[in-house]
Amino acid sequence: RKEVEQDPGPFNVPEGATVAFNCTYSNSASQSFFWYRQDCRKEPKLLMSVYSSGNEDGRFTAQLNRASQYISLLIRDSKLSDSATYLCVVRVRTNAGKSTFGDGTTLTVKP
Amino acid sequence: DTGVSQDPRHKITKRGQNVTFRCDPISEHNRLYWYRQTLGQGPEFLTYFQNEAQLEKSRLLSDRFSAERPKGSFSTLEIQRTEQGDSAMYLCASSLESSSYEQYFGPGTRLTVT
């Protein structure tokens, strides 16, 4: 079993749709959580950190459930430019340098 | 451009040859990371440095792989006796010291072993 698991998709949604991605992690010592975005043949870029209380950045909302070891990302009012692969990332405090990435969920937003 | 840079961007080599990649991190970042990514998968951690000290190495980093950061600035990743399975994108990232700080990625070096 992988340390960080994501539904690979692909998710194909129309513009304006709301879409949610899920991520589960196996290491209960995990302390820091992130969502990264990766465009085709480009490097990953931080989309947002995920805080225990949940956090929102414009159309994007991230949630963390430590008890279930589950992270989610909600995108509202999808734009064509949201088409990308979304990577769930987990770090363990005692292993602070290493980030463990999921394999990503691919989103395609269509007109 | 003050982001993370990597050189070369692409490398094609024959099986059995040695290759070396370079990464220049963001100047004030004391942490530097190497990852490997293959198609359809997320980046896999290889190793990281804090200043010049290599603090962790993945079991993915076989004896054929070696990384250095001699002066705590740029880093090199060398692969000896390349194999076809080494074909991948090699990503470098840098950050400030803390698990909560963002890791900034470079554009990667795409290695093809023929």
GROMACS .gro file of C-alpha atoms in nm:
model
  225
    1ARG     CA    1   0.000   0.000   0.000
    2LYS     CA    2   0.131   0.346  -0.088
    3GLU     CA    3   0.190   0.597   0.193
    4VAL     CA    4  -0.024   0.857   0.017
    5GLU     CA    5  -0.311   0.747  -0.204
    6GLN     CA    6  -0.522   0.949  -0.442
    7ASP     CA    7  -0.794   0.867  -0.690
    8PRO     CA    8  -0.608   0.908  -1.021
    9GLY     CA    9  -0.920   1.014  -1.210
   10PRO     CA   10  -0.932   1.153  -1.465
   11PHE     CA   11  -1.203   1.394  -1.363
   12ASN     CA   12  -1.365   1.555  -1.666
   13VAL     CA   13  -1.597   1.837  -1.565
   14PRO     CA   14  -1.768   2.129  -1.739
   15GLU     CA   15  -1.673   2.487  -1.664
   16GLY     CA   16  -1.845   2.611  -1.352
   17ALA     CA   17  -1.870   2.269  -1.190
   18THR     CA   18  -1.764   2.189  -0.836
   19VAL     CA   19  -1.518   1.903  -0.803
   20ALA     CA   20  -1.365   1.735  -0.499
   21PHE     CA   21  -1.046   1.533  -0.469
   22ASN     CA   22  -0.962   1.297  -0.186
   23CYS     CA   23  -0.633   1.180  -0.044
   24THR     CA   24  -0.554   0.932   0.231
   25TYR     CA   25  -0.225   0.887   0.412
   26SER     CA   26  -0.101   0.593   0.615
   27ASN     CA   27   0.157   0.744   0.851
   28SER     CA   28  -0.023   0.865   1.162
   29ALA     CA   29   0.285   1.072   1.257
   30SER     CA   30   0.230   1.299   0.957
   31GLN     CA   31   0.223   1.664   1.057
   32SER     CA   32   0.221   1.884   0.747
   33PHE     CA   33  -0.009   1.858   0.450
   34PHE     CA   34  -0.020   2.032   0.116
   35TRP     CA   35  -0.183   2.034  -0.223
   36TYR     CA   36   0.044   2.095  -0.520
   37ARG     CA   37  -0.058   2.155  -0.878
   38GLN     CA   38   0.139   2.018  -1.171
   39ASP     CA   39   0.073   2.122  -1.528
   40CYS     CA   40   0.166   1.887  -1.810
   41ARG     CA   41   0.546   1.852  -1.838
   42LYS     CA   42   0.603   2.123  -1.578
   43GLU     CA   43   0.727   2.120  -1.221
   44PRO     CA   44   0.491   2.094  -0.923
   45LYS     CA   45   0.387   2.422  -0.762
   46LEU     CA   46   0.231   2.475  -0.423
   47LEU     CA   47  -0.143   2.535  -0.444
   48MET     CA   48  -0.214   2.555  -0.074
   49SER     CA   49  -0.117   2.421   0.265
   50VAL     CA   50  -0.380   2.227   0.458
   51TYR     CA   51  -0.451   2.328   0.816
   52SER     CA   52  -0.629   2.131   1.085
   53SER     CA   53  -0.918   2.374   1.094
   54GLY     CA   54  -0.958   2.367   0.718
   55ASN     CA   55  -0.872   2.660   0.499
   56GLU     CA   56  -0.998   2.839   0.193
   57ASP     CA   57  -0.823   3.034  -0.081
   58GLY     CA   58  -1.068   3.183  -0.326
   59ARG     CA   59  -1.239   2.898  -0.508
   60PHE     CA   60  -1.026   2.636  -0.336
   61THR     CA   61  -1.103   2.475   0.001
   62ALA     CA   62  -0.882   2.222   0.176
   63GLN     CA   63  -0.989   2.002   0.465
   64LEU     CA   64  -0.794   1.771   0.695
   65ASN     CA   65  -0.938   1.486   0.902
   66ARG     CA   66  -0.659   1.354   1.124
   67ALA     CA   67  -0.872   1.082   1.278
   68SER     CA   68  -0.946   0.932   0.937
   69GLN     CA   69  -0.606   1.035   0.792
   70TYR     CA   70  -0.784   1.200   0.504
   71ILE     CA   71  -0.731   1.523   0.312
   72SER     CA   72  -0.960   1.680   0.058
   73LEU     CA   73  -0.952   1.960  -0.196
   74LEU     CA   74  -1.268   2.124  -0.324
   75ILE     CA   75  -1.267   2.343  -0.633
   76ARG     CA   76  -1.574   2.556  -0.692
   77ASP     CA   77  -1.673   2.725  -1.017
   78SER     CA   78  -1.410   2.536  -1.219
   79LYS     CA   79  -1.219   2.728  -1.485
   80LEU     CA   80  -1.049   2.595  -1.796
   81SER     CA   81  -0.721   2.702  -1.637
   82ASP     CA   82  -0.779   2.462  -1.347
   83SER     CA   83  -0.700   2.170  -1.579
   84ALA     CA   84  -0.392   2.007  -1.426
   85THR     CA   85  -0.281   1.725  -1.202
   86TYR     CA   86  -0.333   1.784  -0.831
   87LEU     CA   87  -0.081   1.623  -0.599
   88CYS     CA   88  -0.143   1.551  -0.232
   89VAL     CA   89   0.173   1.591  -0.022
   90VAL     CA   90   0.248   1.480   0.333
   91ARG     CA   91   0.545   1.547   0.561
   92VAL     CA   92   0.632   1.388   0.893
   93ARG     CA   93   0.781   1.630   1.148
   94THR     CA   94   1.060   1.399   1.257
   95ASN     CA   95   1.145   1.351   0.890
   96ALA     CA   96   1.101   1.712   0.809
   97GLY     CA   97   1.295   1.715   0.485
   98LYS     CA   98   1.114   1.438   0.307
   99SER     CA   99   0.786   1.500   0.129
  100THR     CA  100   0.573   1.206   0.026
  101PHE     CA  101   0.364   1.271  -0.281
  102GLY     CA  102   0.056   1.095  -0.402
  103ASP     CA  103   0.043   1.002  -0.767
  104GLY     CA  104  -0.197   1.284  -0.839
  105THR     CA  105  -0.549   1.333  -0.963
  106THR     CA  106  -0.592   1.464  -1.315
  107LEU     CA  107  -0.858   1.725  -1.377
  108THR     CA  108  -0.978   1.838  -1.716
  109VAL     CA  109  -1.224   2.126  -1.727
  110LYS     CA  110  -1.412   2.150  -2.056
  111PRO     CA  111  -1.599   2.444  -2.206
  112ASP     CA  112   1.513   3.480  -1.251
  113THR     CA  113   1.575   3.387  -0.887
  114GLY     CA  114   1.398   3.050  -0.888
  115VAL     CA  115   1.549   2.703  -0.873
  116SER     CA  116   1.745   2.620  -1.187
  117GLN     CA  117   1.855   2.284  -1.321
  118ASP     CA  118   2.100   2.190  -1.589
  119PRO     CA  119   2.073   2.027  -1.834
  120ARG     CA  120   1.702   2.030  -1.906
  121HIS     CA  121   1.727   1.718  -2.118
  122LYS     CA  122   1.984   1.442  -2.131
  123ILE     CA  123   1.993   1.142  -2.362
  124THR     CA  124   2.255   0.884  -2.281
  125LYS     CA  125   2.338   0.528  -2.365
  126ARG     CA  126   2.303   0.253  -2.109
  127GLY     CA  127   2.617   0.216  -1.905
  128GLN     CA  128   2.725   0.579  -1.929
  129ASN     CA  129   2.757   0.813  -1.632
  130VAL     CA  130   2.554   1.133  -1.612
  131THR     CA  131   2.566   1.431  -1.379
  132PHE     CA  132   2.294   1.686  -1.317
  133ARG     CA  133   2.325   2.022  -1.147
  134CYS     CA  134   2.078   2.213  -0.933
  135ASP     CA  135   2.107   2.574  -0.819
  136PRO     CA  136   1.860   2.647  -0.538
  137ILE     CA  137   1.708   2.978  -0.439
  138SER     CA  138   1.998   3.161  -0.278
  139GLU     CA  139   1.869   3.198   0.078
  140HIS     CA  140   1.736   2.842   0.099
  141ASN     CA  141   1.946   2.610   0.313
  142ARG     CA  142   1.753   2.294   0.224
  143LEU     CA  143   1.785   2.121  -0.111
  144TYR     CA  144   1.598   1.811  -0.225
  145TRP     CA  145   1.618   1.568  -0.512
  146TYR     CA  146   1.314   1.380  -0.641
  147ARG     CA  147   1.252   1.147  -0.931
  148GLN     CA  148   0.927   1.140  -1.126
  149THR     CA  149   0.808   0.893  -1.387
  150LEU     CA  150   0.502   0.926  -1.606
  151GLY     CA  151   0.176   0.892  -1.420
  152GLN     CA  152   0.337   0.899  -1.077
  153GLY     CA  153   0.408   1.164  -0.821
  154PRO     CA  154   0.763   1.274  -0.740
  155GLU     CA  155   0.955   1.020  -0.531
  156PHE     CA  156   1.196   1.148  -0.268
  157LEU     CA  157   1.561   1.062  -0.328
  158THR     CA  158   1.766   1.269  -0.085
  159TYR     CA  159   1.796   1.605   0.085
  160PHE     CA  160   2.062   1.837   0.218
  161GLN     CA  161   2.061   2.093   0.491
  162ASN     CA  162   2.344   2.323   0.396
  163GLU     CA  163   2.623   2.085   0.291
  164ALA     CA  164   2.508   1.792   0.507
  165GLN     CA  165   2.316   1.510   0.338
  166LEU     CA  166   2.056   1.429   0.604
  167GLU     CA  167   1.852   1.156   0.444
  168LYS     CA  168   1.871   0.918   0.153
  169SER     CA  169   1.590   0.706   0.018
  170ARG     CA  170   1.636   0.337  -0.037
  171LEU     CA  171   1.560   0.428  -0.400
  172LEU     CA  172   1.906   0.584  -0.411
  173SER     CA  173   2.113   0.282  -0.505
  174ASP     CA  174   2.490   0.265  -0.496
  175ARG     CA  175   2.497   0.398  -0.851
  176PHE     CA  176   2.349   0.728  -0.737
  177SER     CA  177   2.543   0.992  -0.548
  178ALA     CA  178   2.457   1.347  -0.458
  179GLU     CA  179   2.673   1.626  -0.326
  180ARG     CA  180   2.633   1.982  -0.209
  181PRO     CA  181   2.993   2.073  -0.135
  182LYS     CA  182   2.957   2.435  -0.028
  183GLY     CA  183   2.596   2.434   0.076
  184SER     CA  184   2.492   2.610  -0.243
  185PHE     CA  185   2.447   2.418  -0.569
  186SER     CA  186   2.412   2.040  -0.575
  187THR     CA  187   2.500   1.766  -0.819
  188LEU     CA  188   2.335   1.430  -0.870
  189GLU     CA  189   2.544   1.167  -1.046
  190ILE     CA  190   2.418   0.838  -1.184
  191GLN     CA  191   2.682   0.584  -1.271
  192ARG     CA  192   2.635   0.298  -1.517
  193THR     CA  193   2.293   0.419  -1.621
  194GLU     CA  194   2.015   0.168  -1.683
  195GLN     CA  195   1.699   0.206  -1.887
  196GLY     CA  196   1.501   0.211  -1.563
  197ASP     CA  197   1.676   0.533  -1.467
  198SER     CA  198   1.483   0.717  -1.739
  199ALA     CA  199   1.274   0.975  -1.555
  200MET     CA  200   1.241   1.341  -1.471
  201TYR     CA  201   1.483   1.440  -1.196
  202LEU     CA  202   1.345   1.729  -0.995
  203CYS     CA  203   1.532   1.950  -0.756
  204ALA     CA  204   1.360   2.162  -0.493
  205SER     CA  205   1.473   2.402  -0.224
  206SER     CA  206   1.322   2.550   0.088
  207LEU     CA  207   1.392   2.731   0.408
  208GLU     CA  208   1.443   2.515   0.714
  209SER     CA  209   1.115   2.386   0.849
  210SER     CA  210   0.876   2.115   0.750
  211SER     CA  211   0.606   2.375   0.703
  212TYR     CA  212   0.790   2.580   0.447
  213GLU     CA  213   0.706   2.550   0.080
  214GLN     CA  214   0.942   2.353  -0.138
  215TYR     CA  215   1.009   2.536  -0.464
  216PHE     CA  216   1.078   2.307  -0.756
  217GLY     CA  217   1.307   2.358  -1.049
  218PRO     CA  218   1.201   2.270  -1.406
  219GLY     CA  219   1.366   1.929  -1.386
  220THR     CA  220   1.615   1.734  -1.594
  221ARG     CA  221   1.456   1.476  -1.821
  222LEU     CA  222   1.684   1.174  -1.856
  223THR     CA  223   1.640   0.922  -2.135
  224VAL     CA  224   1.858   0.613  -2.127
  225THR     CA  225   1.869   0.428  -2.458
   0.00000   0.00000   0.00000
